[in-house]
Short mmCIF file of C-alpha atoms in Angstrom, two decimals:
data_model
loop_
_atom_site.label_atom_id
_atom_site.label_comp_id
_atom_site.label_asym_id
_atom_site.label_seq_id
_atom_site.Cartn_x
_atom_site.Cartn_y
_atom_site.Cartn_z
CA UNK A 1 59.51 272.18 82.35
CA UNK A 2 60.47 273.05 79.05
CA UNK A 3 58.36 276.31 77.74
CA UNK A 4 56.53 275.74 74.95
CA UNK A 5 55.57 278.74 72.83
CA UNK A 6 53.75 278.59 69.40
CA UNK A 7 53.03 281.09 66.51
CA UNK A 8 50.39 280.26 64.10
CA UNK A 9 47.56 281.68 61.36
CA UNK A 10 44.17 283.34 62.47
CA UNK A 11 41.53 279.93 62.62
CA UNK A 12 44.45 277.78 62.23
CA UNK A 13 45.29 274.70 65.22
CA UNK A 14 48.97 274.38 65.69
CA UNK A 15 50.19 270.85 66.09
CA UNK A 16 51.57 270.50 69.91
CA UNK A 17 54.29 268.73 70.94
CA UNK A 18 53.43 265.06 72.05
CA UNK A 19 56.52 265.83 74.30
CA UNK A 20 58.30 268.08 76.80
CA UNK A 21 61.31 267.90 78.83
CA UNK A 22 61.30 268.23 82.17
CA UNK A 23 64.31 269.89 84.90
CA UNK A 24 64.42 267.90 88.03
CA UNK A 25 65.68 269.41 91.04
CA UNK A 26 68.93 267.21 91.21
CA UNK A 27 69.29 268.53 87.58
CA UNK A 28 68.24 265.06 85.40
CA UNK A 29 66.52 265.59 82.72
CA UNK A 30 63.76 263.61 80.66
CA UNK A 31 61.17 263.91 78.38
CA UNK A 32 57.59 262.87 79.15
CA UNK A 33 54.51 262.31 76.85
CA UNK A 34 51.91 265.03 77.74
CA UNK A 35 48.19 264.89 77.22
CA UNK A 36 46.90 268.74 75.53
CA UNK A 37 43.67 269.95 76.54
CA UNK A 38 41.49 270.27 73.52
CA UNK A 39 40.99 273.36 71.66
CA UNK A 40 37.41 275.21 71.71
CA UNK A 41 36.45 275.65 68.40
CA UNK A 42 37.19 279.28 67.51
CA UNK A 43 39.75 279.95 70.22
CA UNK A 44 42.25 281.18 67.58
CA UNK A 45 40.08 283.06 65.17
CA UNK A 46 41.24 286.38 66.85
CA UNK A 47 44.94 287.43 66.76
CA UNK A 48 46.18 287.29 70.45
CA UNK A 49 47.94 285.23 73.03
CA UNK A 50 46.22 281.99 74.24
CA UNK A 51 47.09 279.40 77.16
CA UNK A 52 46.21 275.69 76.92
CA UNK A 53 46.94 273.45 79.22
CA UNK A 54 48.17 270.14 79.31
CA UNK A 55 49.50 266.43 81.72
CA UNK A 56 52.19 265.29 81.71
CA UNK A 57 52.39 261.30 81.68
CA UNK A 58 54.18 259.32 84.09
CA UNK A 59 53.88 255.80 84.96
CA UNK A 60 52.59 255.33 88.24
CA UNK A 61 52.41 252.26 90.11
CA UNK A 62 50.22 250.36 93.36
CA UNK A 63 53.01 250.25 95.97
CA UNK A 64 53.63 247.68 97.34
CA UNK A 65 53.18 245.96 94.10
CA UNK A 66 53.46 242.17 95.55
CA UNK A 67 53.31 241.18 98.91
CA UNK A 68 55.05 239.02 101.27
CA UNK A 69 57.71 239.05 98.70
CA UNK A 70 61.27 239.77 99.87
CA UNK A 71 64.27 240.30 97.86
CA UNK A 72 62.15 240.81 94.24
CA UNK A 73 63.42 240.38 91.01
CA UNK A 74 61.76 241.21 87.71
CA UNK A 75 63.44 240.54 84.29
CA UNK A 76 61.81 242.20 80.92
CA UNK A 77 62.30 239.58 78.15
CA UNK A 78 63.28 240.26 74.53
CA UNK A 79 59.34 239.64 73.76
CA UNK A 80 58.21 242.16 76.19
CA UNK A 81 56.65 240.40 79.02
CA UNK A 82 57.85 240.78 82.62
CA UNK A 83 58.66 238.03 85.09
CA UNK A 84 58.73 237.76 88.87
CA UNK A 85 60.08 235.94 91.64
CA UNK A 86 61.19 236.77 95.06
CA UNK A 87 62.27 234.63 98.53
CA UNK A 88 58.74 233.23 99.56
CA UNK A 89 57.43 234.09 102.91
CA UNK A 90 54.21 233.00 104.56
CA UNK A 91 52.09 235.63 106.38
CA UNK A 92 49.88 233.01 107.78
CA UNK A 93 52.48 231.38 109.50
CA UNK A 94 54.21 234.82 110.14
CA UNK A 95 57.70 234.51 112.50
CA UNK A 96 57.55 230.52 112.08
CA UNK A 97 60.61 229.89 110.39
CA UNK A 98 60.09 226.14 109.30
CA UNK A 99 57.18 227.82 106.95
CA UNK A 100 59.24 230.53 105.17
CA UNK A 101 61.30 229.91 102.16
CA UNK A 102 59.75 226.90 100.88
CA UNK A 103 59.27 227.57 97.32
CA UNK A 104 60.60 229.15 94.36
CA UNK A 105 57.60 230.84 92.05
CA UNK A 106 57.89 232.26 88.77
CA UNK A 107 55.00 234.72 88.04
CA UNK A 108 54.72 236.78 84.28
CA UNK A 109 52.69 239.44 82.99
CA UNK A 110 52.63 241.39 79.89
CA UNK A 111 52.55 244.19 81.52
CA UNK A 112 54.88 245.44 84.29
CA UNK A 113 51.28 246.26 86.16
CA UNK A 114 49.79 243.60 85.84
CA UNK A 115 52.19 241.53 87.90
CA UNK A 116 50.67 243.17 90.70
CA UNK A 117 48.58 241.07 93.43
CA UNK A 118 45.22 242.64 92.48
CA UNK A 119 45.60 242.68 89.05
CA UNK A 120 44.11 239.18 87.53
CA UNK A 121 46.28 239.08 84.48
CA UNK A 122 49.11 237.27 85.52
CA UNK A 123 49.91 233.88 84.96
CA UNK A 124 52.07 231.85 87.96
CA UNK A 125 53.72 228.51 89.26
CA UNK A 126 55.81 226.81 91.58
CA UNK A 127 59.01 225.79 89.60
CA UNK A 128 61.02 224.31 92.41
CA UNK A 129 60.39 223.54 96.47
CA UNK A 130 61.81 221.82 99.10
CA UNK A 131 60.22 220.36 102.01
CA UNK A 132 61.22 221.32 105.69
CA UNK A 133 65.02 219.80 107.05
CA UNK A 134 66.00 219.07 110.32
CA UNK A 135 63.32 216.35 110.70
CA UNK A 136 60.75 219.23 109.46
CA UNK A 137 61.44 221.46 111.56
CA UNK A 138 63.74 224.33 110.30
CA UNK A 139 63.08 226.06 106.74
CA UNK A 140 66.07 224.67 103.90
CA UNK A 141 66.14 228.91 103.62
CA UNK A 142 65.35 229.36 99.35
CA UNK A 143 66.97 232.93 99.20
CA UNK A 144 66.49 235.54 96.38
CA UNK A 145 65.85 233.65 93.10
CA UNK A 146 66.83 235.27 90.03
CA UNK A 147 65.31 234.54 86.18
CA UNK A 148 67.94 235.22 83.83
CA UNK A 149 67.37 234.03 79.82
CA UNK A 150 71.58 233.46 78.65
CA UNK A 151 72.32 232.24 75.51
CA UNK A 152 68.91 231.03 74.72
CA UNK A 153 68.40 229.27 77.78
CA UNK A 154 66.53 230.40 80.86
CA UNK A 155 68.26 230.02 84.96
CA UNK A 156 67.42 230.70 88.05
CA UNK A 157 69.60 232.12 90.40
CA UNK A 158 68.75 230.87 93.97
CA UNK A 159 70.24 230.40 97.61
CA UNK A 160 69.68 227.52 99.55
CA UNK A 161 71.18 225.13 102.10
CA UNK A 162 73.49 222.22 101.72
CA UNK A 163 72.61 220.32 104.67
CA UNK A 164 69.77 218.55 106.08
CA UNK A 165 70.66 219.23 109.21
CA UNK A 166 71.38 223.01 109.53
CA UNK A 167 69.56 226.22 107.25
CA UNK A 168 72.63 228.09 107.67
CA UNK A 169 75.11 226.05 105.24
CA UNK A 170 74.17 227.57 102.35
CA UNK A 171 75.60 228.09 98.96
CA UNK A 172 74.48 229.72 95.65
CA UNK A 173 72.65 227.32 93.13
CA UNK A 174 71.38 226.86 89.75
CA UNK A 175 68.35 226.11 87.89
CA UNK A 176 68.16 225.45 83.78
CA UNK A 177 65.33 225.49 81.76
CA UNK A 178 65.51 224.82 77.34
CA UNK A 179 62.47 224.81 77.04
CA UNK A 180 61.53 228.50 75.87
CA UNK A 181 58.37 228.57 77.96
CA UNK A 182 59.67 228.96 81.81
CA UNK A 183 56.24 228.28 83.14
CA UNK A 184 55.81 224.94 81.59
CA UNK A 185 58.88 223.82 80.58
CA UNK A 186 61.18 221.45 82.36
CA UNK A 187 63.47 222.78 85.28
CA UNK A 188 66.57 220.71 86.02
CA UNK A 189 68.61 221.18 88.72
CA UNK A 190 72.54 222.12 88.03
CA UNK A 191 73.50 221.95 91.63
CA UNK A 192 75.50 224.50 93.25
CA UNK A 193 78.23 226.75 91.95
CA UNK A 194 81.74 225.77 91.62
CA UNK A 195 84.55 227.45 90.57
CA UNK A 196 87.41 225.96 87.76
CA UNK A 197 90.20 227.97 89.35
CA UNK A 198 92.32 225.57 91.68
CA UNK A 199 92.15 227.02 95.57
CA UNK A 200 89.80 230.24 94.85
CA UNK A 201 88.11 231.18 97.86
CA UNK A 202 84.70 231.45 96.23
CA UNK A 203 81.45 229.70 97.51
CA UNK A 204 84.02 228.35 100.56
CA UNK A 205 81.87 229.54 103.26
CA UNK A 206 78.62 231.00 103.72
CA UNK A 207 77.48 232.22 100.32
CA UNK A 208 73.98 233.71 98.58
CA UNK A 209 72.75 236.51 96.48
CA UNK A 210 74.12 235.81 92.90
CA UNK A 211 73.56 237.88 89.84
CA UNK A 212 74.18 237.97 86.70
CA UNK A 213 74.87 240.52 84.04
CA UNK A 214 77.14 240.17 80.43
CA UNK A 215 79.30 243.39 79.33
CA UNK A 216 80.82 242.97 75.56
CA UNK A 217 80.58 239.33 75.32
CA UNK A 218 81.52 238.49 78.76
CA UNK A 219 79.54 236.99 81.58
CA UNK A 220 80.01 237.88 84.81
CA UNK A 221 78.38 236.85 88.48
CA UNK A 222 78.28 238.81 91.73
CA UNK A 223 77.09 237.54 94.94
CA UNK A 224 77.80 238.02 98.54
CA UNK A 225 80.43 235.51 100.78
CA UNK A 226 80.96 235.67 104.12
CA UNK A 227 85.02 235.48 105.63
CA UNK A 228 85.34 235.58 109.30
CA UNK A 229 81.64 236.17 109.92
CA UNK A 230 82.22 239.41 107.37
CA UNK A 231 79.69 239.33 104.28
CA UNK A 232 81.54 241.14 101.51
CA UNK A 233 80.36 241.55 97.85
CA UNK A 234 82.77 239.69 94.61
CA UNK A 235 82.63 239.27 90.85
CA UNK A 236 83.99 236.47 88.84
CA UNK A 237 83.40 235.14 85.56
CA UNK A 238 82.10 232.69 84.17
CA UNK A 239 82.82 230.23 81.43
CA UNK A 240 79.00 228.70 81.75
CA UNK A 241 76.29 229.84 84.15
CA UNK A 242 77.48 227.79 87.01
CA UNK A 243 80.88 227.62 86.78
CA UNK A 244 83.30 230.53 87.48
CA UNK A 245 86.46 230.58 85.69
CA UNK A 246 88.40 233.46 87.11
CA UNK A 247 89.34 234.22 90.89
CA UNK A 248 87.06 235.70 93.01
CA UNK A 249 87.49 239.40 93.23
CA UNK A 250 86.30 241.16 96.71
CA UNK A 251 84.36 244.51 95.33
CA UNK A 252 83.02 245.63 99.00
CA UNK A 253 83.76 244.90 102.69
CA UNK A 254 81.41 246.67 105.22
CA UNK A 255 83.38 249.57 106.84
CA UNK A 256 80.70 252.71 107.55
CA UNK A 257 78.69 253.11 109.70
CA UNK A 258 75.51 251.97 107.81
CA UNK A 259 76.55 248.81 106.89
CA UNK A 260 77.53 247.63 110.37
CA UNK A 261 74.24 248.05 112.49
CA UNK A 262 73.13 244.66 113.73
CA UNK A 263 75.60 242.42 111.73
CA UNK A 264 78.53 243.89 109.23
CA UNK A 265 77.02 243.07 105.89
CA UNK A 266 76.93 244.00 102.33
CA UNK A 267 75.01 241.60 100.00
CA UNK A 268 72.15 241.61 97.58
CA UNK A 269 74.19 243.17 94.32
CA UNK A 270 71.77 244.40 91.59
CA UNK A 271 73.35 245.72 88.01
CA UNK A 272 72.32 248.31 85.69
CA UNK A 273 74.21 250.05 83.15
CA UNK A 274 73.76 253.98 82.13
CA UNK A 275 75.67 256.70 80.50
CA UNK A 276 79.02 254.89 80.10
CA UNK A 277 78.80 253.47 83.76
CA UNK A 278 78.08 250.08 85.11
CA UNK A 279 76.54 250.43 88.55
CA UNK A 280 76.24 248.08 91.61
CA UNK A 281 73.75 248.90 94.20
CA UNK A 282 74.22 246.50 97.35
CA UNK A 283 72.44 246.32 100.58
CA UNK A 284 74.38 246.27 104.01
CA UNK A 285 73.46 245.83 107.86
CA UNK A 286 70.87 243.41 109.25
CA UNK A 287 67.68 242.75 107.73
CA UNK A 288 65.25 245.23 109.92
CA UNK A 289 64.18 249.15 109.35
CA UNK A 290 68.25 249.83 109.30
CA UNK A 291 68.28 247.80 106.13
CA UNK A 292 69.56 250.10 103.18
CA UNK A 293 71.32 250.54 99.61
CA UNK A 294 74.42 251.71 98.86
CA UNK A 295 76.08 251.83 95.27
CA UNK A 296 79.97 250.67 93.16
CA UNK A 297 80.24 252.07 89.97
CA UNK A 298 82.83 251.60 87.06
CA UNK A 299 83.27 252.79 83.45
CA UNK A 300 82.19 250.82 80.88
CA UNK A 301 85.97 250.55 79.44
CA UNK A 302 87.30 249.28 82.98
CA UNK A 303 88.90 245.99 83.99
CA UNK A 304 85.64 244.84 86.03
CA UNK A 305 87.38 242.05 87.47
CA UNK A 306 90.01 244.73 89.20
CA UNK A 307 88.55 246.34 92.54
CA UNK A 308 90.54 249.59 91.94
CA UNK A 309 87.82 250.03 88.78
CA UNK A 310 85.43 250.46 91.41
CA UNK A 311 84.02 253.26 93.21
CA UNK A 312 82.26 252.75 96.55
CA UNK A 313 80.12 255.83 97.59
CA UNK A 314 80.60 256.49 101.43
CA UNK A 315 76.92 256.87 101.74
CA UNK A 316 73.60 255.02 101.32
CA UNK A 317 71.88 255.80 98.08
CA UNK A 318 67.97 254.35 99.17
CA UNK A 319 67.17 253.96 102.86
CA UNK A 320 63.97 253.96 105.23
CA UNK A 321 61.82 257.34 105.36
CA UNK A 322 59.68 258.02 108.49
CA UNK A 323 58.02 260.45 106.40
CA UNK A 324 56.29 258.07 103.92
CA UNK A 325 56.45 255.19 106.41
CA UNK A 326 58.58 252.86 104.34
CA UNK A 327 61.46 250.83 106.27
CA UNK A 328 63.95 248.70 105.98
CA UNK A 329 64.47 249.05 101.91
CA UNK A 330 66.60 246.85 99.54
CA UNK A 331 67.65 243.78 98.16
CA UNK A 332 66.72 245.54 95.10
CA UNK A 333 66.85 244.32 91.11
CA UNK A 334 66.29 246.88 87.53
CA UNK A 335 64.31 246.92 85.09
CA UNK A 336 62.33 248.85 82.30
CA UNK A 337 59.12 250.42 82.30
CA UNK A 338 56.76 249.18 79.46
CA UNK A 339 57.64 251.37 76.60
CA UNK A 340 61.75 251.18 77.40
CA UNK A 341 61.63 254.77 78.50
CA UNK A 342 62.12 254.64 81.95
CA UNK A 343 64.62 253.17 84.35
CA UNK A 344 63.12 251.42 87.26
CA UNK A 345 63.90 249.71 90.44
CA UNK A 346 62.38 247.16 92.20
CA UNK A 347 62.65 246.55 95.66
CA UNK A 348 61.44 245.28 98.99
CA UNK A 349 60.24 247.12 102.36
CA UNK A 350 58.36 247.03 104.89
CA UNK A 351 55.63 249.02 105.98
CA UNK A 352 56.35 249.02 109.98
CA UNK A 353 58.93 249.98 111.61
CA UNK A 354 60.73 247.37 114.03
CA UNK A 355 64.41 246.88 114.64
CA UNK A 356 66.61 243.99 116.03
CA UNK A 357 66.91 245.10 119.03
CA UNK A 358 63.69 244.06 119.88
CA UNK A 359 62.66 241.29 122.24
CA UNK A 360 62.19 238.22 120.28
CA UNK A 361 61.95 239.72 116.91
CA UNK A 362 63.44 237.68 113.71
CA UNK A 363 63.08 240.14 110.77
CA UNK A 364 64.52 237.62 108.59
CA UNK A 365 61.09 235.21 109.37
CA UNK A 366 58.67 238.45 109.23
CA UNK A 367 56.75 238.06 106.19
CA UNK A 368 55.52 241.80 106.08
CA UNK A 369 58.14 242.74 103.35
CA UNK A 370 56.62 243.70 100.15
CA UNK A 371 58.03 244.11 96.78
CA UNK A 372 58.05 247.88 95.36
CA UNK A 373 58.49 249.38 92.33
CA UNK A 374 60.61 253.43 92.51
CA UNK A 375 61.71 255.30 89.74
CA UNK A 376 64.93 256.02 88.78
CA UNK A 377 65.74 259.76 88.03
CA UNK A 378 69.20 260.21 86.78
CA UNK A 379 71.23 263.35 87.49
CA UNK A 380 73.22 266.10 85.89
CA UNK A 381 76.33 263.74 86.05
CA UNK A 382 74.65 260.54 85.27
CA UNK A 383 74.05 259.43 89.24
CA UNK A 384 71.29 257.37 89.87
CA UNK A 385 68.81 259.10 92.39
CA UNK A 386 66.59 256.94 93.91
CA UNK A 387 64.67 259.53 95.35
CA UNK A 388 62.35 258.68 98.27
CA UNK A 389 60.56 255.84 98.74
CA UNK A 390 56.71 257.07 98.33
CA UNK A 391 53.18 255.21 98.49
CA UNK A 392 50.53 255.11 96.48
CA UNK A 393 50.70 258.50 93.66
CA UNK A 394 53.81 259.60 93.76
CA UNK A 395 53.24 263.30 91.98
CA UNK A 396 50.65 265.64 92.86
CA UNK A 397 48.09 266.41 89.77
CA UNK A 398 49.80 270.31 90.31
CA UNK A 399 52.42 269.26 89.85
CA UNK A 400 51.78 267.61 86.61
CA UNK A 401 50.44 270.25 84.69
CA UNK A 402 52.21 272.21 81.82
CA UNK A 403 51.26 274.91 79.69
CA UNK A 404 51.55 276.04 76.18
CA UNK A 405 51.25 279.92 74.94
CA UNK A 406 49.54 279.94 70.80
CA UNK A 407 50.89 283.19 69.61
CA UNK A 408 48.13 284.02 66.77
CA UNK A 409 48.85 286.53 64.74
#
């Protein structure tokens, strides 16, 4: 931390800092509000060196945050409140698929806290279902919804199937809202996404996971497509939230190691922007404890819609830790802490570890992934480092502590 050293007059309080930089080990560094012990009343009246103590501030948060929640997003609107939605699973009908993925609810808060479970501040509704298909007996599979607010409209982003018949023929859709209340305006459905560019291969085959994110002026969507059984991540733009108007532009194939266990996949693109970089975090293999992150990045000046701008990390930035007993991590979205200071990331996991392998086991239908919130703590190079994913307090009160020396003379 940064050493804080004061001189001041005999009987006279000095006015501490309200805050300090802090070193991390991966050499980041930020500055934190800290909380000064007070001064006794005639500490200072003697000419000498004194030591108060003082806390440092960080935002902590319950972990999980939400449960049965997989693949969570949370956007921070222009007014300050947070909102929350995730692919809806159904822990008392745990494993039965026909019961997961039914709904698509939109839950806001004015505080990124109290969207939590427990908290009773939160305001929520269903803004779009669908029953059963196959005769009621198969889930229509309502993937990882997304609330965006573009051009003074609010969307949802949201996967689900084309068919009646089979949950696996699904393409990337669209929701609008004008109203500016999301929770009690009007929804109306835009149908799926389509592209304006004569033969492009996008939304062809099996298709899911859109986002959305604007760089000077320009909108842009990622999402994950699957070619030859292959999921692989692109980026397109768009002339209107449902409508690409360039080519589709593969960003990612799976090719280590860690995005090949169980089925080759990379899918789940989240975007966040920092230091003259534009980063994509993705998450690859099948959906059980082998489940992890790994991260694109571009400069800001870049052609985005050119895969040489991109640079794939051979490596998994956030993955499962034995040692805090969190598994299977990803399918994660940004956003802000409450006062804009911090960097966060959202994200689900589980808190058991079980793998595909397994003898009847369908992670996909297992509602026991919950939706997280992690820190971001950015490095000496401006790299995100996602740390490791921790439970509950995740800094010890010794930890927290800083000091001040009063020099009076």
């Amino acid at each position: 931390t940064e050493a804080v050293s004061l001189k001041t007059e005999t009987g006279r309080i000095p006015s501490l800092p309200e805050k300090i930089f802090v070193e991390y080990s991966n050499g980041g560094t930020e500055e934190l509000p800290v909380e000064w012990e007070t001064i006794p009343e005639g500490l200072l009246h003697t000419p000498g060196k004194y030591i108060i103590e003082g806390k440092l501030h960080q935002t902590l948060f319950e972990k999980p945050l939400i449960y049965h929640r997989a693949d969570p997003h949370i956007y921070k609107h222009t007014d300050g409140k947070y909102y929350f939605t995730a692919s809806y699973t159904d822990m008392d009908h745990n494993l039965d698929g026909k019961y997961q993925y039914l709904y698509i609810i939109l839950r806001r808060a004015d505080t990124l806290a109290g969207l939590a479970d427990g908290s009773g501040t939160y305001e929520e509704k269903i803004v779009y279902e669908r029953k059963p298909i196959n005769n009621g007996t198969m889930s229509p599979h309502i993937w990882a919804p997304e609330i965006h607010y573009i051009h003074g409209s609010w969307y949802i982003y949201y996967t689900t199937t084309i068919s009646d018949e089979s949950p696996w023929r699904i393409r990337p859709h669209c929701l609008e809202c004008r109203d500016q209340d999301p929770l009690t305006g009007k929804w109306e459905e835009k149908g799926p996404l389509v592209s304006s560019v004569e033969g492009d291969i996008a939304f062809t085959d099996f298709s899911l996971d859109h986002t959305y994110f604007n760089h000077r002026g320009k909108d842009y969507i990622l999402w994950a497509q699957k070619t030859n059984n292959i999921s692989d991540i692109f980026i397109a733009q768009l002339s209107n939230p449902w409508t690409l108007c360039t080519p589709a532009i593969r960003l990612t194939h799976p090719e280590y190691n860690w995005e090949l266990h169980g089925f080759p996949v990379d899918e789940g693109p989240g975007v966040i922007k920092h230091d003259g970089r534009i980063f994509i975090t993705f998450s690859a293999s099948g959906t059980d404890a082998m489940y992890c992150v790994g991260l694109l990045y571009a400069d800001e000046d870049a052609d985005l819609l050119s895969s040489s701008s991109w640079t794939k990390l051979p490596y998994p930035v956030f993955q499962s830790s034995k040692e805090t007993g969190q598994y299977g991590l990803g399918h994660n979205s940004f956003t802000k802490s409450d006062d804009d200071s911090q960097d966060l990331i959202i994200y689900h996991g589980r808190q058991e570890e079980r793998y595909l392998v397994e003898e009847d086991y369908q992670p996909l239908y297992d509602a026991g992934r919950n939706a997280s919130v992690g820190k971001i703590y950015w490095d000496k190079n401006g790299m995100p480092d996602f740390s490791v994913p921790a439970m509950g307090i995740v800094c010890s009160e010794d930890r927290l502590k800083v000091k001040a020396e009063i020099i009076v003379e």
